[in-house]
PDB file of C-alpha atoms in Angstrom:
ATOM      1  CA  UNK A  19     189.633 -33.973 174.001  1.00  0.00           C
ATOM      2  CA  UNK A  20     187.218 -32.471 171.478  1.00  0.00           C
ATOM      3  CA  UNK A  21     184.573 -30.066 172.724  1.00  0.00           C
ATOM      4  CA  UNK A  22     181.135 -31.468 173.476  1.00  0.00           C
ATOM      5  CA  UNK A  23     178.725 -30.076 170.882  1.00  0.00           C
ATOM      6  CA  UNK A  24     175.006 -29.482 171.271  1.00  0.00           C
ATOM      7  CA  UNK A  25     172.818 -28.573 168.319  1.00  0.00           C
ATOM      8  CA  UNK A  26     169.297 -27.226 167.852  1.00  0.00           C
ATOM      9  CA  UNK A  27     167.709 -27.249 164.396  1.00  0.00           C
ATOM     10  CA  UNK A  28     168.304 -30.460 162.432  1.00  0.00           C
ATOM     11  CA  UNK A  29     166.450 -29.327 159.333  1.00  0.00           C
ATOM     12  CA  UNK A  30     167.710 -29.634 155.755  1.00  0.00           C
ATOM     13  CA  UNK A  31     170.823 -27.531 156.404  1.00  0.00           C
ATOM     14  CA  UNK A  32     171.289 -28.563 160.031  1.00  0.00           C
ATOM     15  CA  UNK A  33     171.208 -32.255 159.171  1.00  0.00           C
ATOM     16  CA  UNK A  34     174.183 -31.822 156.852  1.00  0.00           C
ATOM     17  CA  UNK A  35     176.067 -29.827 159.474  1.00  0.00           C
ATOM     18  CA  UNK A  36     175.403 -32.492 162.107  1.00  0.00           C
ATOM     19  CA  UNK A  37     176.538 -35.405 159.936  1.00  0.00           C
ATOM     20  CA  UNK A  38     179.843 -33.658 159.211  1.00  0.00           C
ATOM     21  CA  UNK A  39     180.436 -32.812 162.872  1.00  0.00           C
ATOM     22  CA  UNK A  40     180.171 -36.479 163.875  1.00  0.00           C
ATOM     23  CA  UNK A  41     182.260 -37.560 160.884  1.00  0.00           C
ATOM     24  CA  UNK A  42     185.091 -35.528 162.419  1.00  0.00           C
ATOM     25  CA  UNK A  43     184.782 -37.240 165.780  1.00  0.00           C
ATOM     26  CA  UNK A  44     183.015 -34.602 167.872  1.00  0.00           C
ATOM     27  CA  UNK A  45     180.513 -35.858 170.470  1.00  0.00           C
ATOM     28  CA  UNK A  46     177.152 -34.418 169.427  1.00  0.00           C
ATOM     29  CA  UNK A  47     173.766 -34.156 171.161  1.00  0.00           C
ATOM     30  CA  UNK A  48     170.710 -32.691 169.402  1.00  0.00           C
ATOM     31  CA  UNK A  49     167.353 -31.471 170.683  1.00  0.00           C
ATOM     32  CA  UNK A  50     164.365 -33.573 169.669  1.00  0.00           C
ATOM     33  CA  UNK A  51     161.891 -31.491 167.634  1.00  0.00           C
ATOM     34  CA  UNK A  52     159.101 -32.228 165.128  1.00  0.00           C
ATOM     35  CA  UNK A  53     160.824 -29.984 162.579  1.00  0.00           C
ATOM     36  CA  UNK A  54     163.959 -32.150 162.522  1.00  0.00           C
ATOM     37  CA  UNK A  55     164.819 -34.261 159.517  1.00  0.00           C
ATOM     38  CA  UNK A  56     164.855 -38.026 160.246  1.00  0.00           C
ATOM     39  CA  UNK A  57     167.623 -38.699 162.768  1.00  0.00           C
ATOM     40  CA  UNK A  58     168.239 -42.393 161.992  1.00  0.00           C
ATOM     41  CA  UNK A  59     171.550 -41.820 160.186  1.00  0.00           C
ATOM     42  CA  UNK A  60     172.809 -39.470 162.882  1.00  0.00           C
ATOM     43  CA  UNK A  61     171.824 -41.748 165.759  1.00  0.00           C
ATOM     44  CA  UNK A  62     173.501 -44.670 163.996  1.00  0.00           C
ATOM     45  CA  UNK A  63     176.624 -42.499 163.852  1.00  0.00           C
ATOM     46  CA  UNK A  64     176.594 -41.892 167.603  1.00  0.00           C
ATOM     47  CA  UNK A  65     174.459 -38.759 167.989  1.00  0.00           C
ATOM     48  CA  UNK A  66     172.465 -38.531 171.227  1.00  0.00           C
ATOM     49  CA  UNK A  67     169.115 -36.781 171.598  1.00  0.00           C
ATOM     50  CA  UNK A  68     167.714 -34.729 174.448  1.00  0.00           C
ATOM     51  CA  UNK A  69     164.406 -33.067 175.226  1.00  0.00           C
ATOM     52  CA  UNK A  70     165.144 -29.359 175.769  1.00  0.00           C
ATOM     53  CA  UNK A  71     167.573 -26.549 175.087  1.00  0.00           C
ATOM     54  CA  UNK A  72     168.291 -26.137 178.783  1.00  0.00           C
ATOM     55  CA  UNK A  73     169.201 -29.810 179.204  1.00  0.00           C
ATOM     56  CA  UNK A  74     171.345 -29.613 176.080  1.00  0.00           C
ATOM     57  CA  UNK A  75     173.213 -26.535 177.290  1.00  0.00           C
ATOM     58  CA  UNK A  76     173.961 -28.109 180.665  1.00  0.00           C
ATOM     59  CA  UNK A  77     176.270 -30.654 179.018  1.00  0.00           C
ATOM     60  CA  UNK A  78     177.635 -28.764 175.993  1.00  0.00           C
ATOM     61  CA  UNK A  79     180.805 -26.728 175.550  1.00  0.00           C
ATOM     62  CA  UNK A  80     179.455 -25.310 172.281  1.00  0.00           C
ATOM     63  CA  UNK A  81     175.792 -24.969 171.253  1.00  0.00           C
ATOM     64  CA  UNK A  82     175.024 -24.556 167.540  1.00  0.00           C
ATOM     65  CA  UNK A  83     171.711 -23.006 166.456  1.00  0.00           C
ATOM     66  CA  UNK A  84     170.410 -23.607 162.943  1.00  0.00           C
ATOM     67  CA  UNK A  85     166.834 -22.326 163.012  1.00  0.00           C
ATOM     68  CA  UNK A  86     164.704 -20.156 160.738  1.00  0.00           C
ATOM     69  CA  UNK A  87     165.336 -16.614 161.934  1.00  0.00           C
ATOM     70  CA  UNK A  88     165.445 -14.082 164.775  1.00  0.00           C
ATOM     71  CA  UNK A  89     162.115 -14.982 166.462  1.00  0.00           C
ATOM     72  CA  UNK A  90     163.141 -18.639 166.591  1.00  0.00           C
ATOM     73  CA  UNK A  91     166.649 -17.832 167.862  1.00  0.00           C
ATOM     74  CA  UNK A  92     165.221 -15.662 170.624  1.00  0.00           C
ATOM     75  CA  UNK A  93     162.700 -18.347 171.604  1.00  0.00           C
ATOM     76  CA  UNK A  94     165.326 -21.108 171.638  1.00  0.00           C
ATOM     77  CA  UNK A  95     167.635 -19.034 173.826  1.00  0.00           C
ATOM     78  CA  UNK A  96     165.247 -17.271 176.207  1.00  0.00           C
ATOM     79  CA  UNK A  97     162.070 -19.353 176.217  1.00  0.00           C
ATOM     80  CA  UNK A  98     160.996 -21.815 178.936  1.00  0.00           C
ATOM     81  CA  UNK A  99     163.643 -24.533 179.151  1.00  0.00           C
ATOM     82  CA  UNK A 100     165.703 -22.516 176.683  1.00  0.00           C
ATOM     83  CA  UNK A 101     169.452 -22.593 176.256  1.00  0.00           C
ATOM     84  CA  UNK A 102     170.120 -19.729 178.663  1.00  0.00           C
ATOM     85  CA  UNK A 103     168.434 -21.636 181.478  1.00  0.00           C
ATOM     86  CA  UNK A 104     171.144 -24.287 181.351  1.00  0.00           C
ATOM     87  CA  UNK A 105     174.134 -22.542 179.761  1.00  0.00           C
ATOM     88  CA  UNK A 106     177.469 -23.491 181.306  1.00  0.00           C
ATOM     89  CA  UNK A 107     179.884 -20.673 182.200  1.00  0.00           C
ATOM     90  CA  UNK A 108     182.389 -20.214 179.394  1.00  0.00           C
ATOM     91  CA  UNK A 109     180.204 -21.993 176.810  1.00  0.00           C
ATOM     92  CA  UNK A 110     179.967 -20.659 173.262  1.00  0.00           C
ATOM     93  CA  UNK A 111     176.718 -20.322 171.305  1.00  0.00           C
ATOM     94  CA  UNK A 112     177.183 -20.345 167.517  1.00  0.00           C
ATOM     95  CA  UNK A 113     174.166 -19.016 165.634  1.00  0.00           C
ATOM     96  CA  UNK A 114     174.178 -20.275 162.042  1.00  0.00           C
ATOM     97  CA  UNK A 115     170.696 -18.898 161.359  1.00  0.00           C
ATOM     98  CA  UNK A 116     169.874 -15.828 159.281  1.00  0.00           C
ATOM     99  CA  UNK A 117     168.948 -13.080 161.734  1.00  0.00           C
ATOM    100  CA  UNK A 118     168.538  -9.344 162.213  1.00  0.00           C
ATOM    101  CA  UNK A 119     171.813  -7.936 163.625  1.00  0.00           C
ATOM    102  CA  UNK A 120     169.981  -5.850 166.239  1.00  0.00           C
ATOM    103  CA  UNK A 121     168.425  -9.016 167.641  1.00  0.00           C
ATOM    104  CA  UNK A 122     171.806 -10.752 167.518  1.00  0.00           C
ATOM    105  CA  UNK A 123     173.391  -8.050 169.656  1.00  0.00           C
ATOM    106  CA  UNK A 124     170.550  -8.247 172.189  1.00  0.00           C
ATOM    107  CA  UNK A 125     170.899 -12.021 172.400  1.00  0.00           C
ATOM    108  CA  UNK A 126     174.695 -11.717 172.695  1.00  0.00           C
ATOM    109  CA  UNK A 127     174.231  -9.475 175.722  1.00  0.00           C
ATOM    110  CA  UNK A 128     171.925 -12.021 177.375  1.00  0.00           C
ATOM    111  CA  UNK A 129     174.300 -14.884 176.608  1.00  0.00           C
ATOM    112  CA  UNK A 130     177.161 -12.856 178.132  1.00  0.00           C
ATOM    113  CA  UNK A 131     175.068 -12.162 181.224  1.00  0.00           C
ATOM    114  CA  UNK A 132     174.595 -15.936 181.567  1.00  0.00           C
ATOM    115  CA  UNK A 133     178.374 -16.420 181.405  1.00  0.00           C
ATOM    116  CA  UNK A 134     178.790 -17.433 177.776  1.00  0.00           C
ATOM    117  CA  UNK A 135     179.708 -15.996 174.378  1.00  0.00           C
ATOM    118  CA  UNK A 136     177.541 -15.723 171.267  1.00  0.00           C
ATOM    119  CA  UNK A 137     179.056 -15.978 167.793  1.00  0.00           C
ATOM    120  CA  UNK A 138     177.040 -15.336 164.648  1.00  0.00           C
ATOM    121  CA  UNK A 139     178.099 -17.629 161.803  1.00  0.00           C
ATOM    122  CA  UNK A 140     175.380 -17.630 159.127  1.00  0.00           C
ATOM    123  CA  UNK A 141     175.947 -19.736 156.035  1.00  0.00           C
ATOM    124  CA  UNK A 142     175.620 -19.430 152.299  1.00  0.00           C
ATOM    125  CA  UNK A 143     175.342 -22.171 149.661  1.00  0.00           C
ATOM    126  CA  UNK A 144     172.760 -24.939 149.521  1.00  0.00           C
ATOM    127  CA  UNK A 145     171.593 -28.206 151.092  1.00  0.00           C
ATOM    128  CA  UNK A 146     173.995 -30.159 148.867  1.00  0.00           C
ATOM    129  CA  UNK A 147     177.008 -28.240 150.180  1.00  0.00           C
ATOM    130  CA  UNK A 148     175.743 -28.686 153.749  1.00  0.00           C
ATOM    131  CA  UNK A 149     175.591 -32.437 153.146  1.00  0.00           C
ATOM    132  CA  UNK A 150     179.085 -32.416 151.623  1.00  0.00           C
ATOM    133  CA  UNK A 151     180.613 -30.217 154.356  1.00  0.00           C
ATOM    134  CA  UNK A 152     181.325 -27.375 151.905  1.00  0.00           C
ATOM    135  CA  UNK A 153     179.313 -24.448 153.240  1.00  0.00           C
ATOM    136  CA  UNK A 154     180.489 -20.850 153.321  1.00  0.00           C
ATOM    137  CA  UNK A 155     180.396 -19.262 156.787  1.00  0.00           C
ATOM    138  CA  UNK A 156     180.405 -15.551 157.656  1.00  0.00           C
ATOM    139  CA  UNK A 157     181.625 -15.282 161.233  1.00  0.00           C
ATOM    140  CA  UNK A 158     181.117 -12.428 163.680  1.00  0.00           C
ATOM    141  CA  UNK A 159     183.361 -12.898 166.731  1.00  0.00           C
ATOM    142  CA  UNK A 160     186.454 -11.584 168.466  1.00  0.00           C
ATOM    143  CA  UNK A 161     189.730 -12.962 167.104  1.00  0.00           C
ATOM    144  CA  UNK A 162     190.425 -15.334 170.009  1.00  0.00           C
ATOM    145  CA  UNK A 163     186.969 -16.907 169.926  1.00  0.00           C
ATOM    146  CA  UNK A 164     187.169 -17.256 166.154  1.00  0.00           C
ATOM    147  CA  UNK A 165     190.385 -19.261 166.457  1.00  0.00           C
ATOM    148  CA  UNK A 166     188.851 -21.411 169.192  1.00  0.00           C
ATOM    149  CA  UNK A 167     185.884 -22.466 167.071  1.00  0.00           C
ATOM    150  CA  UNK A 168     187.562 -22.551 163.672  1.00  0.00           C
ATOM    151  CA  UNK A 169     188.462 -26.294 163.776  1.00  0.00           C
ATOM    152  CA  UNK A 170     184.815 -27.126 164.484  1.00  0.00           C
ATOM    153  CA  UNK A 171     183.547 -24.827 161.730  1.00  0.00           C
ATOM    154  CA  UNK A 172     185.989 -26.412 159.286  1.00  0.00           C
ATOM    155  CA  UNK A 173     184.164 -29.736 159.756  1.00  0.00           C
ATOM    156  CA  UNK A 174     181.209 -28.440 157.746  1.00  0.00           C
ATOM    157  CA  UNK A 175     182.495 -25.384 155.864  1.00  0.00           C
ATOM    158  CA  UNK A 176     184.833 -24.961 152.924  1.00  0.00           C
ATOM    159  CA  UNK A 177     185.212 -21.179 153.143  1.00  0.00           C
ATOM    160  CA  UNK A 178     185.219 -19.446 156.540  1.00  0.00           C
ATOM    161  CA  UNK A 179     185.322 -15.651 156.532  1.00  0.00           C
ATOM    162  CA  UNK A 180     185.962 -13.745 159.760  1.00  0.00           C
ATOM    163  CA  UNK A 181     183.996 -10.605 158.854  1.00  0.00           C
ATOM    164  CA  UNK A 182     184.182  -8.695 162.159  1.00  0.00           C
ATOM    165  CA  UNK A 183     182.850  -8.653 165.686  1.00  0.00           C
ATOM    166  CA  UNK A 184     179.548  -9.926 167.026  1.00  0.00           C
ATOM    167  CA  UNK A 185     176.701  -9.084 164.630  1.00  0.00           C
ATOM    168  CA  UNK A 186     178.980  -8.646 161.614  1.00  0.00           C
ATOM    169  CA  UNK A 187     178.244 -12.153 160.362  1.00  0.00           C
ATOM    170  CA  UNK A 188     174.502 -11.561 160.223  1.00  0.00           C
ATOM    171  CA  UNK A 189     175.044  -8.134 158.694  1.00  0.00           C
ATOM    172  CA  UNK A 190     177.173  -9.623 155.913  1.00  0.00           C
ATOM    173  CA  UNK A 191     174.676 -12.461 155.357  1.00  0.00           C
ATOM    174  CA  UNK A 192     171.857  -9.980 154.791  1.00  0.00           C
ATOM    175  CA  UNK A 193     174.026  -7.922 152.454  1.00  0.00           C
ATOM    176  CA  UNK A 194     174.921 -11.085 150.540  1.00  0.00           C
ATOM    177  CA  UNK A 195     171.332 -12.320 150.277  1.00  0.00           C
ATOM    178  CA  UNK A 196     170.041  -8.909 149.247  1.00  0.00           C
ATOM    179  CA  UNK A 197     172.497  -8.766 146.357  1.00  0.00           C
ATOM    180  CA  UNK A 198     171.919 -12.429 145.423  1.00  0.00           C
ATOM    181  CA  UNK A 199     168.119 -12.413 145.637  1.00  0.00           C
ATOM    182  CA  UNK A 200     167.929  -8.910 144.212  1.00  0.00           C
ATOM    183  CA  UNK A 201     169.894 -10.062 141.171  1.00  0.00           C
ATOM    184  CA  UNK A 202     167.579 -13.061 140.749  1.00  0.00           C
ATOM    185  CA  UNK A 203     164.553 -10.759 140.900  1.00  0.00           C
ATOM    186  CA  UNK A 204     166.044  -8.347 138.370  1.00  0.00           C
ATOM    187  CA  UNK A 205     166.941 -11.121 135.913  1.00  0.00           C
ATOM    188  CA  UNK A 206     163.529 -12.754 136.380  1.00  0.00           C
ATOM    189  CA  UNK A 207     161.724  -9.510 135.588  1.00  0.00           C
ATOM    190  CA  UNK A 208     163.866  -8.998 132.492  1.00  0.00           C
ATOM    191  CA  UNK A 209     163.220 -12.609 131.448  1.00  0.00           C
ATOM    192  CA  UNK A 210     159.460 -12.077 131.767  1.00  0.00           C
ATOM    193  CA  UNK A 211     159.739  -9.000 129.568  1.00  0.00           C
ATOM    194  CA  UNK A 212     161.927 -10.884 127.070  1.00  0.00           C
ATOM    195  CA  UNK A 213     159.308 -13.643 126.818  1.00  0.00           C
ATOM    196  CA  UNK A 214     156.571 -11.123 126.034  1.00  0.00           C
ATOM    197  CA  UNK A 215     158.835  -9.611 123.395  1.00  0.00           C
ATOM    198  CA  UNK A 216     159.350 -13.022 121.782  1.00  0.00           C
ATOM    199  CA  UNK A 217     163.028 -13.359 122.699  1.00  0.00           C
ATOM    200  CA  UNK A 218     164.008 -17.034 123.051  1.00  0.00           C
ATOM    201  CA  UNK A 219     165.152 -17.944 126.600  1.00  0.00           C
ATOM    202  CA  UNK A 220     168.451 -19.399 125.398  1.00  0.00           C
ATOM    203  CA  UNK A 221     169.193 -16.235 123.408  1.00  0.00           C
ATOM    204  CA  UNK A 222     168.333 -14.052 126.401  1.00  0.00           C
ATOM    205  CA  UNK A 223     170.597 -16.064 128.708  1.00  0.00           C
ATOM    206  CA  UNK A 224     173.490 -16.344 126.239  1.00  0.00           C
ATOM    207  CA  UNK A 225     173.581 -12.607 125.528  1.00  0.00           C
ATOM    208  CA  UNK A 226     173.544 -11.751 129.242  1.00  0.00           C
ATOM    209  CA  UNK A 227     176.227 -14.348 129.990  1.00  0.00           C
ATOM    210  CA  UNK A 228     178.586 -12.846 127.420  1.00  0.00           C
ATOM    211  CA  UNK A 229     178.066  -9.304 128.659  1.00  0.00           C
ATOM    212  CA  UNK A 230     177.416  -7.299 131.791  1.00  0.00           C
ATOM    213  CA  UNK A 231     174.504  -9.519 132.855  1.00  0.00           C
ATOM    214  CA  UNK A 232     176.653 -12.584 133.459  1.00  0.00           C
ATOM    215  CA  UNK A 233     177.367 -14.022 136.879  1.00  0.00           C
ATOM    216  CA  UNK A 234     176.245 -16.446 139.563  1.00  0.00           C
ATOM    217  CA  UNK A 235     172.624 -15.227 139.632  1.00  0.00           C
ATOM    218  CA  UNK A 236     172.182 -15.767 135.907  1.00  0.00           C
ATOM    219  CA  UNK A 237     173.705 -19.246 136.072  1.00  0.00           C
ATOM    220  CA  UNK A 238     171.188 -20.160 138.764  1.00  0.00           C
ATOM    221  CA  UNK A 239     168.257 -18.760 136.781  1.00  0.00           C
ATOM    222  CA  UNK A 240     169.317 -20.018 133.340  1.00  0.00           C
ATOM    223  CA  UNK A 241     168.320 -23.723 133.771  1.00  0.00           C
ATOM    224  CA  UNK A 242     164.803 -22.680 134.783  1.00  0.00           C
ATOM    225  CA  UNK A 243     164.445 -20.318 131.846  1.00  0.00           C
ATOM    226  CA  UNK A 244     165.533 -23.011 129.398  1.00  0.00           C
ATOM    227  CA  UNK A 245     163.956 -26.168 130.838  1.00  0.00           C
ATOM    228  CA  UNK A 246     161.963 -25.348 133.973  1.00  0.00           C
ATOM    229  CA  UNK A 247     164.631 -26.848 136.262  1.00  0.00           C
ATOM    230  CA  UNK A 248     164.536 -25.382 139.792  1.00  0.00           C
ATOM    231  CA  UNK A 249     167.348 -27.339 141.461  1.00  0.00           C
ATOM    232  CA  UNK A 250     169.863 -24.538 140.794  1.00  0.00           C
ATOM    233  CA  UNK A 251     168.497 -22.591 143.764  1.00  0.00           C
ATOM    234  CA  UNK A 252     166.621 -24.645 146.378  1.00  0.00           C
ATOM    235  CA  UNK A 253     165.105 -21.633 148.122  1.00  0.00           C
ATOM    236  CA  UNK A 254     161.434 -20.920 148.858  1.00  0.00           C
ATOM    237  CA  UNK A 255     159.711 -17.625 148.081  1.00  0.00           C
ATOM    238  CA  UNK A 256     158.805 -17.165 151.771  1.00  0.00           C
ATOM    239  CA  UNK A 257     162.475 -17.500 152.780  1.00  0.00           C
ATOM    240  CA  UNK A 258     163.417 -14.859 150.234  1.00  0.00           C
ATOM    241  CA  UNK A 259     160.729 -12.540 151.594  1.00  0.00           C
ATOM    242  CA  UNK A 260     161.970 -13.141 155.172  1.00  0.00           C
ATOM    243  CA  UNK A 261     165.562 -12.320 154.239  1.00  0.00           C
ATOM    244  CA  UNK A 262     164.574  -9.173 152.334  1.00  0.00           C
ATOM    245  CA  UNK A 263     162.391  -8.098 155.265  1.00  0.00           C
ATOM    246  CA  UNK A 264     165.354  -8.567 157.597  1.00  0.00           C
ATOM    247  CA  UNK A 265     167.560  -6.564 155.243  1.00  0.00           C
ATOM    248  CA  UNK A 266     165.093  -3.670 155.104  1.00  0.00           C
ATOM    249  CA  UNK A 267     164.771  -3.735 158.905  1.00  0.00           C
ATOM    250  CA  UNK A 268     168.564  -3.576 159.167  1.00  0.00           C
ATOM    251  CA  UNK A 269     168.811  -0.592 156.835  1.00  0.00           C
ATOM    252  CA  UNK A 270     166.162   1.236 158.832  1.00  0.00           C
ATOM    253  CA  UNK A 271     168.009   0.541 162.078  1.00  0.00           C
ATOM    254  CA  UNK A 272     171.122   2.193 160.638  1.00  0.00           C
ATOM    255  CA  UNK A 273     169.238   4.858 158.628  1.00  0.00           C
ATOM    256  CA  UNK A 274     170.690   3.572 155.351  1.00  0.00           C
ATOM    257  CA  UNK A 275     168.941   3.966 152.003  1.00  0.00           C
ATOM    258  CA  UNK A 276     166.624   1.108 151.039  1.00  0.00           C
ATOM    259  CA  UNK A 277     164.451   2.271 148.125  1.00  0.00           C
ATOM    260  CA  UNK A 278     165.577  -0.543 145.803  1.00  0.00           C
ATOM    261  CA  UNK A 279     165.357  -3.071 148.633  1.00  0.00           C
ATOM    262  CA  UNK A 280     161.752  -2.014 149.264  1.00  0.00           C
ATOM    263  CA  UNK A 281     160.925  -2.860 145.646  1.00  0.00           C
ATOM    264  CA  UNK A 282     162.704  -6.233 145.799  1.00  0.00           C
ATOM    265  CA  UNK A 283     160.890  -7.048 149.047  1.00  0.00           C
ATOM    266  CA  UNK A 284     157.560  -6.154 147.433  1.00  0.00           C
ATOM    267  CA  UNK A 285     158.443  -8.410 144.490  1.00  0.00           C
ATOM    268  CA  UNK A 286     158.954 -11.427 146.731  1.00  0.00           C
ATOM    269  CA  UNK A 287     155.826 -10.568 148.742  1.00  0.00           C
ATOM    270  CA  UNK A 288     153.874 -10.727 145.461  1.00  0.00           C
ATOM    271  CA  UNK A 289     155.639 -13.988 144.675  1.00  0.00           C
ATOM    272  CA  UNK A 290     154.413 -15.483 147.961  1.00  0.00           C
ATOM    273  CA  UNK A 291     150.906 -14.171 147.296  1.00  0.00           C
ATOM    274  CA  UNK A 292     150.688 -15.688 143.806  1.00  0.00           C
ATOM    275  CA  UNK A 293     152.882 -18.757 144.094  1.00  0.00           C
ATOM    276  CA  UNK A 294     152.581 -19.701 147.748  1.00  0.00           C
ATOM    277  CA  UNK A 295     155.106 -19.761 150.579  1.00  0.00           C
ATOM    278  CA  UNK A 296     156.882 -22.875 149.286  1.00  0.00           C
ATOM    279  CA  UNK A 297     157.077 -21.771 145.661  1.00  0.00           C
ATOM    280  CA  UNK A 298     160.681 -22.038 144.387  1.00  0.00           C
ATOM    281  CA  UNK A 299     162.311 -18.641 143.956  1.00  0.00           C
ATOM    282  CA  UNK A 300     163.329 -19.595 140.425  1.00  0.00           C
ATOM    283  CA  UNK A 301     159.663 -19.628 139.371  1.00  0.00           C
ATOM    284  CA  UNK A 302     159.604 -15.852 139.821  1.00  0.00           C
ATOM    285  CA  UNK A 303     159.962 -15.113 136.090  1.00  0.00           C
ATOM    286  CA  UNK A 304     156.878 -17.214 135.289  1.00  0.00           C
ATOM    287  CA  UNK A 305     154.848 -15.453 137.956  1.00  0.00           C
ATOM    288  CA  UNK A 306     156.045 -12.075 136.697  1.00  0.00           C
ATOM    289  CA  UNK A 307     154.970 -12.998 133.172  1.00  0.00           C
ATOM    290  CA  UNK A 308     151.322 -13.174 134.203  1.00  0.00           C
ATOM    291  CA  UNK A 309     148.946 -10.220 134.170  1.00  0.00           C
ATOM    292  CA  UNK A 310     148.184 -10.699 137.880  1.00  0.00           C
ATOM    293  CA  UNK A 311     151.714  -9.541 138.746  1.00  0.00           C
ATOM    294  CA  UNK A 312     151.227  -6.177 137.060  1.00  0.00           C
TER     295      UNK A 312
END
């Protein structure tokens, strides 16, 4: 029999994860929450709903969390009627959120004290890949637990990397997002400078693509530079600032250098200030082109 799955966080990414879990025949129960996407499709597919994390955990072999970040993960696990209040002995908690590794390790200790195991499995890629079941997952777990949960993860992920023990998944996610978002910020700043210099956007992008500036970040930014299209990276400025803040916190915890990260974080903080929390990250070059960014 397939494990009984419980899930908290049916937002844009979580909705795609949930639909692929039920497509593969797993029994799934989700917590009712105002932040969920509409559940009609999932309920029609057999998903059940429940009122609290504790009630969910009482009947789940595996609990998946897909919430915003560390404060939300901690609240979902340890708050009143939280997951830990109902966690079954031997249950596994899989945290697909983006979180600070130090918090992850603290939560793992509390989950272990309650008789369970916590795995961090943050994701990369976008809402479209979540819908299609083609996410990338970065998994922090011991080898035996990783093999236990791998069939479930394969329901909604195309590439599954076992990157180390508990906390390693969130560490790798922050490293990944720092490089990705840092590259977007660097290209956006250069694009703003190129515009002031009178360099055509298509020329700027073509020259970078054929040289050392080419890569995934440029291909995400290029459509915006040429036509204003923001669908290449469906990510809000406030999310970028959160992830960079988490990265800087992580570097401070391990006394690693973070001078460049501080500047990238400040760039996204200015982006939130000028463009608003829900401003698409790809609009950064336009914001940087204005005098108010100087």
